[in-house]
mmCIF file of C-alpha atoms in Angstrom:
data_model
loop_
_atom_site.group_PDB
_atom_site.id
_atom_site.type_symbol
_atom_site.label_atom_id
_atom_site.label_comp_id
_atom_site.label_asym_id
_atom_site.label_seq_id
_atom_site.Cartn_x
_atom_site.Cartn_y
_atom_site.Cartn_z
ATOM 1 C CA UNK A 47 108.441 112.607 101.463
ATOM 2 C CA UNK A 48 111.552 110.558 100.213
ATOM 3 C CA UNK A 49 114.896 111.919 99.621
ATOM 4 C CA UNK A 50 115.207 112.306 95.852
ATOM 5 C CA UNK A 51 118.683 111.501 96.051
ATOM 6 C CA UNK A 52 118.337 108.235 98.282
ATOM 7 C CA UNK A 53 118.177 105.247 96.386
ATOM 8 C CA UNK A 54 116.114 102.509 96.674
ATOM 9 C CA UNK A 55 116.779 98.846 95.504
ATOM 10 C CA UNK A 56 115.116 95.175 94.511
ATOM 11 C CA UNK A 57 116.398 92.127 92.978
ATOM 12 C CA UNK A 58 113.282 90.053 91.633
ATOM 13 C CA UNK A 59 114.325 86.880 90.810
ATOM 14 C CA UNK A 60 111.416 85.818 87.927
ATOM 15 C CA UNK A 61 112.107 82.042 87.434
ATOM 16 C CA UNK A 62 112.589 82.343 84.032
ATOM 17 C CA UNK A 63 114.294 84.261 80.726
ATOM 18 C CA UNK A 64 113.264 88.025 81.077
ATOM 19 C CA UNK A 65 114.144 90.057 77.926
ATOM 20 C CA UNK A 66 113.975 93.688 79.840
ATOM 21 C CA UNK A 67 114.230 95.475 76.650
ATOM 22 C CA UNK A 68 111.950 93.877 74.323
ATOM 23 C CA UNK A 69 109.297 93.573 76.988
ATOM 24 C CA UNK A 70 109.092 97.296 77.967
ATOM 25 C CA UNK A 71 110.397 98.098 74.161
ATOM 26 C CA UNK A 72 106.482 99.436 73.383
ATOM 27 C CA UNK A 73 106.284 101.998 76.332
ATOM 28 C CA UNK A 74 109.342 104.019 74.333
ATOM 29 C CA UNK A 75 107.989 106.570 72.030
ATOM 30 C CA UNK A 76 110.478 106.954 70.064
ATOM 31 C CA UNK A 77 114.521 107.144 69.197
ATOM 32 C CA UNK A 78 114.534 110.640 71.868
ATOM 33 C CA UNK A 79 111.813 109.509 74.045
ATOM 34 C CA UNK A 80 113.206 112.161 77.433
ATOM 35 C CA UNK A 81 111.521 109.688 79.513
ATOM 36 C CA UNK A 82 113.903 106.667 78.495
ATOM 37 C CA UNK A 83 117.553 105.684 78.304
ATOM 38 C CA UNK A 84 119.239 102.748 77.209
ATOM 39 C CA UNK A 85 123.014 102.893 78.506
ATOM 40 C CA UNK A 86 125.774 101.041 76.667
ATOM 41 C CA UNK A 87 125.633 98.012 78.743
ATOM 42 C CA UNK A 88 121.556 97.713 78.099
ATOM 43 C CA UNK A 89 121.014 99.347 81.499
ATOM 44 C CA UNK A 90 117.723 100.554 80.966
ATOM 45 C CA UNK A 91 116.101 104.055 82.973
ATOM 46 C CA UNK A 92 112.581 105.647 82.542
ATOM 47 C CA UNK A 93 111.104 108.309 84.006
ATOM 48 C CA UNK A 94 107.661 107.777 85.278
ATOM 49 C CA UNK A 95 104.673 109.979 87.096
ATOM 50 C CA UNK A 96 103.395 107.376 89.332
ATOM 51 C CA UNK A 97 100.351 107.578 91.967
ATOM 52 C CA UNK A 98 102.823 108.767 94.799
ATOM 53 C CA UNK A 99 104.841 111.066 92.563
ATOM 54 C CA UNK A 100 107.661 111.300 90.627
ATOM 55 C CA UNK A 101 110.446 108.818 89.725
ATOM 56 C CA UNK A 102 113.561 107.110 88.629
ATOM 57 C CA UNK A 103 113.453 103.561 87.082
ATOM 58 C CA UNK A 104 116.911 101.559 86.338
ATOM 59 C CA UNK A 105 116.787 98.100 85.691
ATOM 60 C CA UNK A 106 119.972 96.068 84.642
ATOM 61 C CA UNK A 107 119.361 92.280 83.992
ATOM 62 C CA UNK A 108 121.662 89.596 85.124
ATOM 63 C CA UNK A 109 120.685 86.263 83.061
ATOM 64 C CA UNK A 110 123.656 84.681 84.519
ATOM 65 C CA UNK A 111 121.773 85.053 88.311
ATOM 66 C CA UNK A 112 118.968 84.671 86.886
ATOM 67 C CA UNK A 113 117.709 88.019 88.456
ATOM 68 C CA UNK A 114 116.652 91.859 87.133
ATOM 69 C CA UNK A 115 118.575 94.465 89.314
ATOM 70 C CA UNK A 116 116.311 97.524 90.106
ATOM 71 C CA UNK A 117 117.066 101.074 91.330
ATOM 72 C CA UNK A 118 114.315 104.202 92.116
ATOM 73 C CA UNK A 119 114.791 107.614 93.065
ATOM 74 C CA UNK A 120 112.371 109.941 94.579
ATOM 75 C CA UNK A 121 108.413 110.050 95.865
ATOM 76 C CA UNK A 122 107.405 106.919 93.656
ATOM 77 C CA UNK A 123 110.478 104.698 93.959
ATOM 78 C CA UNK A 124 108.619 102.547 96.509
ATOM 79 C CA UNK A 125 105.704 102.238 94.155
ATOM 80 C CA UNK A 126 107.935 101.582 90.947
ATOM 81 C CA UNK A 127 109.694 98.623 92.780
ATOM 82 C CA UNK A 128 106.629 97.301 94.340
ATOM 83 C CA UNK A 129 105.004 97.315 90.350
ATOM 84 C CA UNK A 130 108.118 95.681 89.156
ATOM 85 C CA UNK A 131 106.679 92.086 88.210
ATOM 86 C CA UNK A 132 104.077 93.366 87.574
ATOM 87 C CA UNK A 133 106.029 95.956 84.589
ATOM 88 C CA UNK A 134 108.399 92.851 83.772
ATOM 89 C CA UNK A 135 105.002 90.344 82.621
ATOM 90 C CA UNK A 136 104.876 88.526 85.780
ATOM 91 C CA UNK A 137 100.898 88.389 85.610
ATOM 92 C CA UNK A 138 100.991 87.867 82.020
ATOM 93 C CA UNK A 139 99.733 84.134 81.852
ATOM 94 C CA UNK A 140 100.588 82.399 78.326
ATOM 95 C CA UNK A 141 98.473 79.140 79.243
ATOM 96 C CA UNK A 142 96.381 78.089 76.591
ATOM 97 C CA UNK A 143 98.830 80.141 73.777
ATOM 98 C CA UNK A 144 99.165 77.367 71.014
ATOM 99 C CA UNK A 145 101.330 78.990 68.013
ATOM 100 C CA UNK A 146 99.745 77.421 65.215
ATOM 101 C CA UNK A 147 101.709 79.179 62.318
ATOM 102 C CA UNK A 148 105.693 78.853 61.777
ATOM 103 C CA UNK A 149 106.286 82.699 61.865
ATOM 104 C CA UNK A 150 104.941 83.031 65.175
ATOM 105 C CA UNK A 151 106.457 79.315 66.243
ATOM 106 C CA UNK A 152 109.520 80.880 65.475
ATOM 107 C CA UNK A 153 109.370 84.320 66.966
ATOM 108 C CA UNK A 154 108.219 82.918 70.485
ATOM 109 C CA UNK A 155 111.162 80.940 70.379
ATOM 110 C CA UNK A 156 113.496 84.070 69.533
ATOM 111 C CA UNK A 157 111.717 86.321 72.394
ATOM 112 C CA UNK A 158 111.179 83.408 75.005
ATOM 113 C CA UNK A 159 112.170 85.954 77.565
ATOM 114 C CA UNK A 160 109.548 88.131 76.332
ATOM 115 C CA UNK A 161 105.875 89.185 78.144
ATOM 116 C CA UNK A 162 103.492 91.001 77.838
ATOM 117 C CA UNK A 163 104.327 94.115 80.365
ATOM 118 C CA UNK A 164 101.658 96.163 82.561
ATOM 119 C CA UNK A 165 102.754 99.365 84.013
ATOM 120 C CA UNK A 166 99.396 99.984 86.125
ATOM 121 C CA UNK A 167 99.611 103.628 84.441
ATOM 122 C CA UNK A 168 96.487 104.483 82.422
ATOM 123 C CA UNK A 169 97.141 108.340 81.766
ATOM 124 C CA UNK A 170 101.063 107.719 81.080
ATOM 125 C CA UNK A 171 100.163 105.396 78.245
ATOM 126 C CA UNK A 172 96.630 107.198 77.043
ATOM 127 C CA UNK A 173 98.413 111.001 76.349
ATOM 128 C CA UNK A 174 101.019 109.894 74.003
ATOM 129 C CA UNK A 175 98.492 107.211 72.551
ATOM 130 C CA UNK A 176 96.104 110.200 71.746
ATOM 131 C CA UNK A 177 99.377 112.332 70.120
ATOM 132 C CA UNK A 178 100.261 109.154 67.643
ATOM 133 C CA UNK A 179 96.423 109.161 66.007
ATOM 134 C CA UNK A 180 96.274 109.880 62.517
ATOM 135 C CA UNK A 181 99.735 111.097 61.826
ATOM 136 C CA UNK A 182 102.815 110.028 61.177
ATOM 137 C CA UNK A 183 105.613 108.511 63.690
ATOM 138 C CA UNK A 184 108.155 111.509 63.625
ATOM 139 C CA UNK A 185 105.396 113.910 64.038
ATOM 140 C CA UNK A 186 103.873 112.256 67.266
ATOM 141 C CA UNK A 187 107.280 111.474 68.687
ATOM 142 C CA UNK A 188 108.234 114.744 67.974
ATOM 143 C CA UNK A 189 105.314 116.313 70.096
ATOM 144 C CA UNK A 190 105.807 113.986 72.607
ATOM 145 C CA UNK A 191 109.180 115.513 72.997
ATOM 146 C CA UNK A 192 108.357 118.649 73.071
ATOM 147 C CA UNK A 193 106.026 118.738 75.179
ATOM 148 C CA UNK A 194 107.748 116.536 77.978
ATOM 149 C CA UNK A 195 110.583 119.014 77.861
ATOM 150 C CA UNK A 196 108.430 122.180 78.151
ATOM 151 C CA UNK A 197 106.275 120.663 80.331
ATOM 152 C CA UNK A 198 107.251 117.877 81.911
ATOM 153 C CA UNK A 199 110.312 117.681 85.035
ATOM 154 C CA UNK A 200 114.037 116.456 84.734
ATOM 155 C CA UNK A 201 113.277 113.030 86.859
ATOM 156 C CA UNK A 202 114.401 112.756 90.514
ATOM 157 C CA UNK A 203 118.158 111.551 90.673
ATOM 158 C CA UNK A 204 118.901 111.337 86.623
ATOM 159 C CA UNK A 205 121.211 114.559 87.062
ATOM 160 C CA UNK A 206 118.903 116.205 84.152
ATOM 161 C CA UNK A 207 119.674 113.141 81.160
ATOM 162 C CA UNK A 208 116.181 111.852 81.831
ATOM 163 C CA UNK A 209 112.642 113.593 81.960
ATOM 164 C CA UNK A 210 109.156 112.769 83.768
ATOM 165 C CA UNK A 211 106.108 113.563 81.750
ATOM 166 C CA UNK A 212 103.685 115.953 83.245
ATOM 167 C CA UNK A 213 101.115 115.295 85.477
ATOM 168 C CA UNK A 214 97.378 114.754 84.655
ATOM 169 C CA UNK A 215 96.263 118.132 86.197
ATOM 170 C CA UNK A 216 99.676 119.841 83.847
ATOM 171 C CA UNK A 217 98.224 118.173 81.150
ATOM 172 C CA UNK A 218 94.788 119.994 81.393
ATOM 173 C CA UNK A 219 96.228 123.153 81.788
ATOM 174 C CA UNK A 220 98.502 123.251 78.515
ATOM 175 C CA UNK A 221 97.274 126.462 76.207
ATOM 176 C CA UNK A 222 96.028 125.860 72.878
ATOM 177 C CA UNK A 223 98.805 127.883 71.326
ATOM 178 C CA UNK A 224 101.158 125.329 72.981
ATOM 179 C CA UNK A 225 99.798 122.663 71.520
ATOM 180 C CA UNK A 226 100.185 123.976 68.321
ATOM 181 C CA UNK A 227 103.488 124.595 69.080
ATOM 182 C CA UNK A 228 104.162 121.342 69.598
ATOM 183 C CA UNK A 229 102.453 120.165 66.220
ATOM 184 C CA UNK A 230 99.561 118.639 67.853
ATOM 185 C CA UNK A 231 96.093 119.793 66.545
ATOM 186 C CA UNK A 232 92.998 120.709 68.194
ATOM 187 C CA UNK A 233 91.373 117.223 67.817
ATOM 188 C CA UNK A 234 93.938 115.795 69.353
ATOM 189 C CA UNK A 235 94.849 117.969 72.284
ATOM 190 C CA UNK A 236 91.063 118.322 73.328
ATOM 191 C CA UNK A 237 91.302 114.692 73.669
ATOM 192 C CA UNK A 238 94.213 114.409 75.778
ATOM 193 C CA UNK A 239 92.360 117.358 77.866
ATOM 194 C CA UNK A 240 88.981 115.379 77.922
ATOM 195 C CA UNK A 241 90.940 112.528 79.076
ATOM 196 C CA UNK A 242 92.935 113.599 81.934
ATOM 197 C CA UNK A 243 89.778 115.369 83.635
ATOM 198 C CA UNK A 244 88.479 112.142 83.705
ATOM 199 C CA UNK A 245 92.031 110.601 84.914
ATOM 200 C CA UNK A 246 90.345 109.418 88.033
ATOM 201 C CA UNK A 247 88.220 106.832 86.685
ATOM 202 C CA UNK A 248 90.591 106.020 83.984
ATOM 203 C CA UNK A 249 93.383 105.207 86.409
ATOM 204 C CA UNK A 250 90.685 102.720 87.903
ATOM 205 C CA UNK A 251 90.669 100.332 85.032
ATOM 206 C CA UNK A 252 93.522 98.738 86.308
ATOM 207 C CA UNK A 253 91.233 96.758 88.880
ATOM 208 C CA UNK A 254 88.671 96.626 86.008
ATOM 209 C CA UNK A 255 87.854 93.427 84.218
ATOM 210 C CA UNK A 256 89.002 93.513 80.180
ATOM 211 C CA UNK A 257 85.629 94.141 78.791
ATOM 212 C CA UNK A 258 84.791 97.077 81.462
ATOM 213 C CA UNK A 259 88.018 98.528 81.208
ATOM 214 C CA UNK A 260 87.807 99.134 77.542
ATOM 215 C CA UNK A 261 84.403 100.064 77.707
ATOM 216 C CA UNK A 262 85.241 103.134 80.402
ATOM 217 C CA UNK A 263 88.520 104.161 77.893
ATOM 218 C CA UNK A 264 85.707 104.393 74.769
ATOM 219 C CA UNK A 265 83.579 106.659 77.008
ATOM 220 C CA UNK A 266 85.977 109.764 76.263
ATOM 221 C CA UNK A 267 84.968 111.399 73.120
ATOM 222 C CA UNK A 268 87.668 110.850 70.581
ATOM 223 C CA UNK A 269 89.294 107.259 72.737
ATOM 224 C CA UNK A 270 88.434 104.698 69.632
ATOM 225 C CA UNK A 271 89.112 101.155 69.253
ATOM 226 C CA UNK A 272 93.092 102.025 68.284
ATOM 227 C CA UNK A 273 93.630 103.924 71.120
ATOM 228 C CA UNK A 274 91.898 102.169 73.345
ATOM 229 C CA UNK A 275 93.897 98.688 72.510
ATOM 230 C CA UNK A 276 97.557 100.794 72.761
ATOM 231 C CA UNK A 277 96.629 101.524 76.441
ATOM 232 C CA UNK A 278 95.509 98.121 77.040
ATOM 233 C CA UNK A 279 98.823 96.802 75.090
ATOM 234 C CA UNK A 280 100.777 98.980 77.715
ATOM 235 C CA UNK A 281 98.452 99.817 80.772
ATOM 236 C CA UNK A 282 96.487 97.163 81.731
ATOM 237 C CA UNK A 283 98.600 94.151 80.598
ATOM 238 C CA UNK A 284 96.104 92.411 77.563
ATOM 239 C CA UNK A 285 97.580 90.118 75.664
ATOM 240 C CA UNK A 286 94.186 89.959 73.462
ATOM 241 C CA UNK A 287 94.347 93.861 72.502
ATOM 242 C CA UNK A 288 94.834 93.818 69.115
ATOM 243 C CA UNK A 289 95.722 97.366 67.105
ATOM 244 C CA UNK A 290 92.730 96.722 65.153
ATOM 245 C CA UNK A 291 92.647 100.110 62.521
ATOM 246 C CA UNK A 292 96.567 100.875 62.404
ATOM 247 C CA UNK A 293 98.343 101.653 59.270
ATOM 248 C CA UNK A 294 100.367 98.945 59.314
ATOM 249 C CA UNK A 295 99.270 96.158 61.906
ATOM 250 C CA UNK A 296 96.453 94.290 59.623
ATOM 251 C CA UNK A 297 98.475 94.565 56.487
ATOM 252 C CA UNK A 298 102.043 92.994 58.502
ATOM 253 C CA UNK A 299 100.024 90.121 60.164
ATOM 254 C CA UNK A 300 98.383 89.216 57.013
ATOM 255 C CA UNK A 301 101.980 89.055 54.858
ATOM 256 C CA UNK A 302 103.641 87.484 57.671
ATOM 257 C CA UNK A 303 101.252 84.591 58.238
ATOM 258 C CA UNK A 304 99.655 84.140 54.971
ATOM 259 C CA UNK A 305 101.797 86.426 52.191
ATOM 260 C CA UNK A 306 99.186 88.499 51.034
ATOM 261 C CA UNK A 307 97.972 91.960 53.028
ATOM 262 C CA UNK A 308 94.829 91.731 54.883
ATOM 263 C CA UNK A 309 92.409 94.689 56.089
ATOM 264 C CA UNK A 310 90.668 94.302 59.789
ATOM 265 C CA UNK A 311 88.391 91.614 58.832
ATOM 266 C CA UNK A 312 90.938 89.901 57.734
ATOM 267 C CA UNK A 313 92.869 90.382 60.790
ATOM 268 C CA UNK A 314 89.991 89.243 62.803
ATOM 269 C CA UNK A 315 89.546 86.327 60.924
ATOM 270 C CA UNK A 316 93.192 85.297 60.813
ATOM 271 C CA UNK A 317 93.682 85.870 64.958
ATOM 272 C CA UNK A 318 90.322 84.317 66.198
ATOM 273 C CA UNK A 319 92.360 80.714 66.767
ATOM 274 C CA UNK A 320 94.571 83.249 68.997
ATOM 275 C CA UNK A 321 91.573 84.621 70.976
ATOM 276 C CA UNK A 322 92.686 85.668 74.167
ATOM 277 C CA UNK A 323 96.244 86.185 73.076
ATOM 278 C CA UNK A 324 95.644 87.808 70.286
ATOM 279 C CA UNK A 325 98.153 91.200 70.710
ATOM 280 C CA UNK A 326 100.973 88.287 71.865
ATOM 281 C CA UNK A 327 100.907 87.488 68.278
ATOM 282 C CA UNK A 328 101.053 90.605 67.023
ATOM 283 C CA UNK A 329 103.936 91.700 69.338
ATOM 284 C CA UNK A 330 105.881 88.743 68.766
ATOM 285 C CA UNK A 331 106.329 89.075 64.955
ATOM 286 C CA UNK A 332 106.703 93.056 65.326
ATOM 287 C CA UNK A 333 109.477 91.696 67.125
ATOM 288 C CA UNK A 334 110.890 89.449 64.790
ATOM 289 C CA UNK A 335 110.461 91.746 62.051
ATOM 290 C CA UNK A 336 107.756 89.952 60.066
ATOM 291 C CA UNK A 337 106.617 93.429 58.389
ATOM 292 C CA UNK A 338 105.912 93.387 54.393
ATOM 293 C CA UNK A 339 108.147 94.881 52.189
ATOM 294 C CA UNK A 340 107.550 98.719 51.895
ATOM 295 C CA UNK A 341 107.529 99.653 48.462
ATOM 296 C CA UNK A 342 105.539 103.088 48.248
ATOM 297 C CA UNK A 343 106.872 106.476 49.692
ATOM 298 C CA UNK A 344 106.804 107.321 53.435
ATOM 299 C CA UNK A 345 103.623 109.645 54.478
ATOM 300 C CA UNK A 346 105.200 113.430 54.997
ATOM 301 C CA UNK A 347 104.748 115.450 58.060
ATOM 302 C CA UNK A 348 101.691 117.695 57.622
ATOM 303 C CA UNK A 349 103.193 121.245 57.222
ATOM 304 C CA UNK A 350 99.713 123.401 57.664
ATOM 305 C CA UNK A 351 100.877 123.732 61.651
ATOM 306 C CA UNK A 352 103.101 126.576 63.264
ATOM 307 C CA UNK A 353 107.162 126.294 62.320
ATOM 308 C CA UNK A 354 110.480 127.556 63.451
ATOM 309 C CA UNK A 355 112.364 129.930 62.257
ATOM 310 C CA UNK A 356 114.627 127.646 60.899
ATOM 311 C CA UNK A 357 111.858 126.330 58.716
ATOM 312 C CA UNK A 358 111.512 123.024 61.949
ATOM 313 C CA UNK A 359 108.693 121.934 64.167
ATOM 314 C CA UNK A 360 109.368 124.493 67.092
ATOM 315 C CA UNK A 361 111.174 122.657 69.795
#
């Protein structure tokens, strides 16, 4: 097994504009994801559970060399660096995109350097999927949190600033009084724990074609459409996974391409000239901040699950 503290390195030279940040910008869950760190400079670290263990990601671009610096610590550096085009949107192929509205004209031009990203990591992109269903932001981010920290490892070489999640068989073996802990219901946690006993097969989609891929993530009770999509979004690399039943997604697309909200048909309706790019579209003016106006209050936390003593989520 590797040194933790050796470092390994890789300069991938892409051949084109890579926006580091925006393109791995969805994999962050949240302002105090453990598992990420943006330094002053834009440096950018994650920790990550990969197939040959944990590791340490740091990627610094250079669009002056026209090259992304990389760096890994410990049992999965060699895997990280070898996934690295991969993670960056190398295989994400844009032929056949045709923007046919002026917001998303516009946005592609502001994220040129953007792609869509594919981490080859089904169960690192399914559990905190599963923890953001039907609740609000803050609370999923806030399990998420938690339950890195309490579970989780400080990553190899980060000198404890950066954390790795746990690992599918730590995920399965979480009590249910920890979970509540954490804020995350029973609904939700028996789905993470459904889904990493079947981590195995899930992990497989990755050499699964889009339709069968999706189709084996909707086999595990309480993996819907949304959820399903997120992975894809993050996982598996498709451009075409549209976040068909969030919140917000229908409604934003709608405003931002025809000025009036739309629900999921509408959505559909709207993207179909997009087909096979579909999520690009959707990514691209999250990006560029095409999102109606919010005029109604924010949805509270729910309050009906265990607290601190100081009256807080416990930590």
């Amino acid at each position: 097994m590797p040194d933790v503290a050796e470092v390994r390195r890789r300069t991938w030279v892409p051949g084109r504009p890579v926006d580091v940040l925006a393109t791995l910008g969805p994999l962050r869950r949240g302002a105090h994801d453990p598992t990420w760190r943006v330094d002053p400079d834009g440096t950018l670290w994650r920790g990550v559970r990969t197939p040959e263990g944990p590791a340490t990601l740091r990627l610094s671009s250079r669009p002056a060399l026209g090259e992304v610096a990389a760096s890994a610590w410990g049992p999965g550096a060699t895997w990280l660096l070898d996934s690295l085009p991969a993670l960056l949107g190398a295989g994400d192929d844009v032929s056949g995109f045709v923007p046919r509205h002026p917001r998303v004209v516009a946005a592609g031009r502001m994220f040129s350097g953007w792609r869509v990203p594919r981490t080859g990591l089904v169960v690192e992109a399914l559990v905190p999927t599963v923890l953001e269903q039907k609740v609000t932001g803050q609370e999923a981010y806030s399990a998420w949190r938690r339950l890195v920290r309490r579970h989780g490892e400080p990553a190899p070489g980060a000198e404890g600033r950066l954390w790795v999640a746990p690992a599918a068989v730590t995920w399965g073996r979480i009590p249910s009084w920890a979970w509540l802990q954490a804020g995350v219901d029973g609904a939700r946690s028996a789905t993470v724990v459904r889904s990493v006993r079947a981590a195995g097969r899930l992990e497989e989609c990755v050499d699964l074609d889009r339709v069968s891929a999706r189709r084996r993530l909707r086999a595990v009770p309480g993996v819907g459409v949304w959820t399903t999509a997120e992975v894809a979004q993050r996982a598996l690399g498709d451009a075409d996974a549209v976040s068909f039943g969030d919140y917000h997604v229908a409604k934003d697309v709608g405003w931002a391409l025809t000025g009036q909200e739309v629900d999921d048909d509408g959505l559909a309706e709207l993207l179909e000239p997009y087909a096979g790019h579909r999520y690009r579209v959707q990514r691209l003016l999250e990006l560029s901040g095409a999102m109606r106006p919010r005029r109604g209050p924010r949805m509270p936390p729910r309050r009906h699950l265990p607290v601190g003593r100081s009256g807080s989520r416990l930590r």
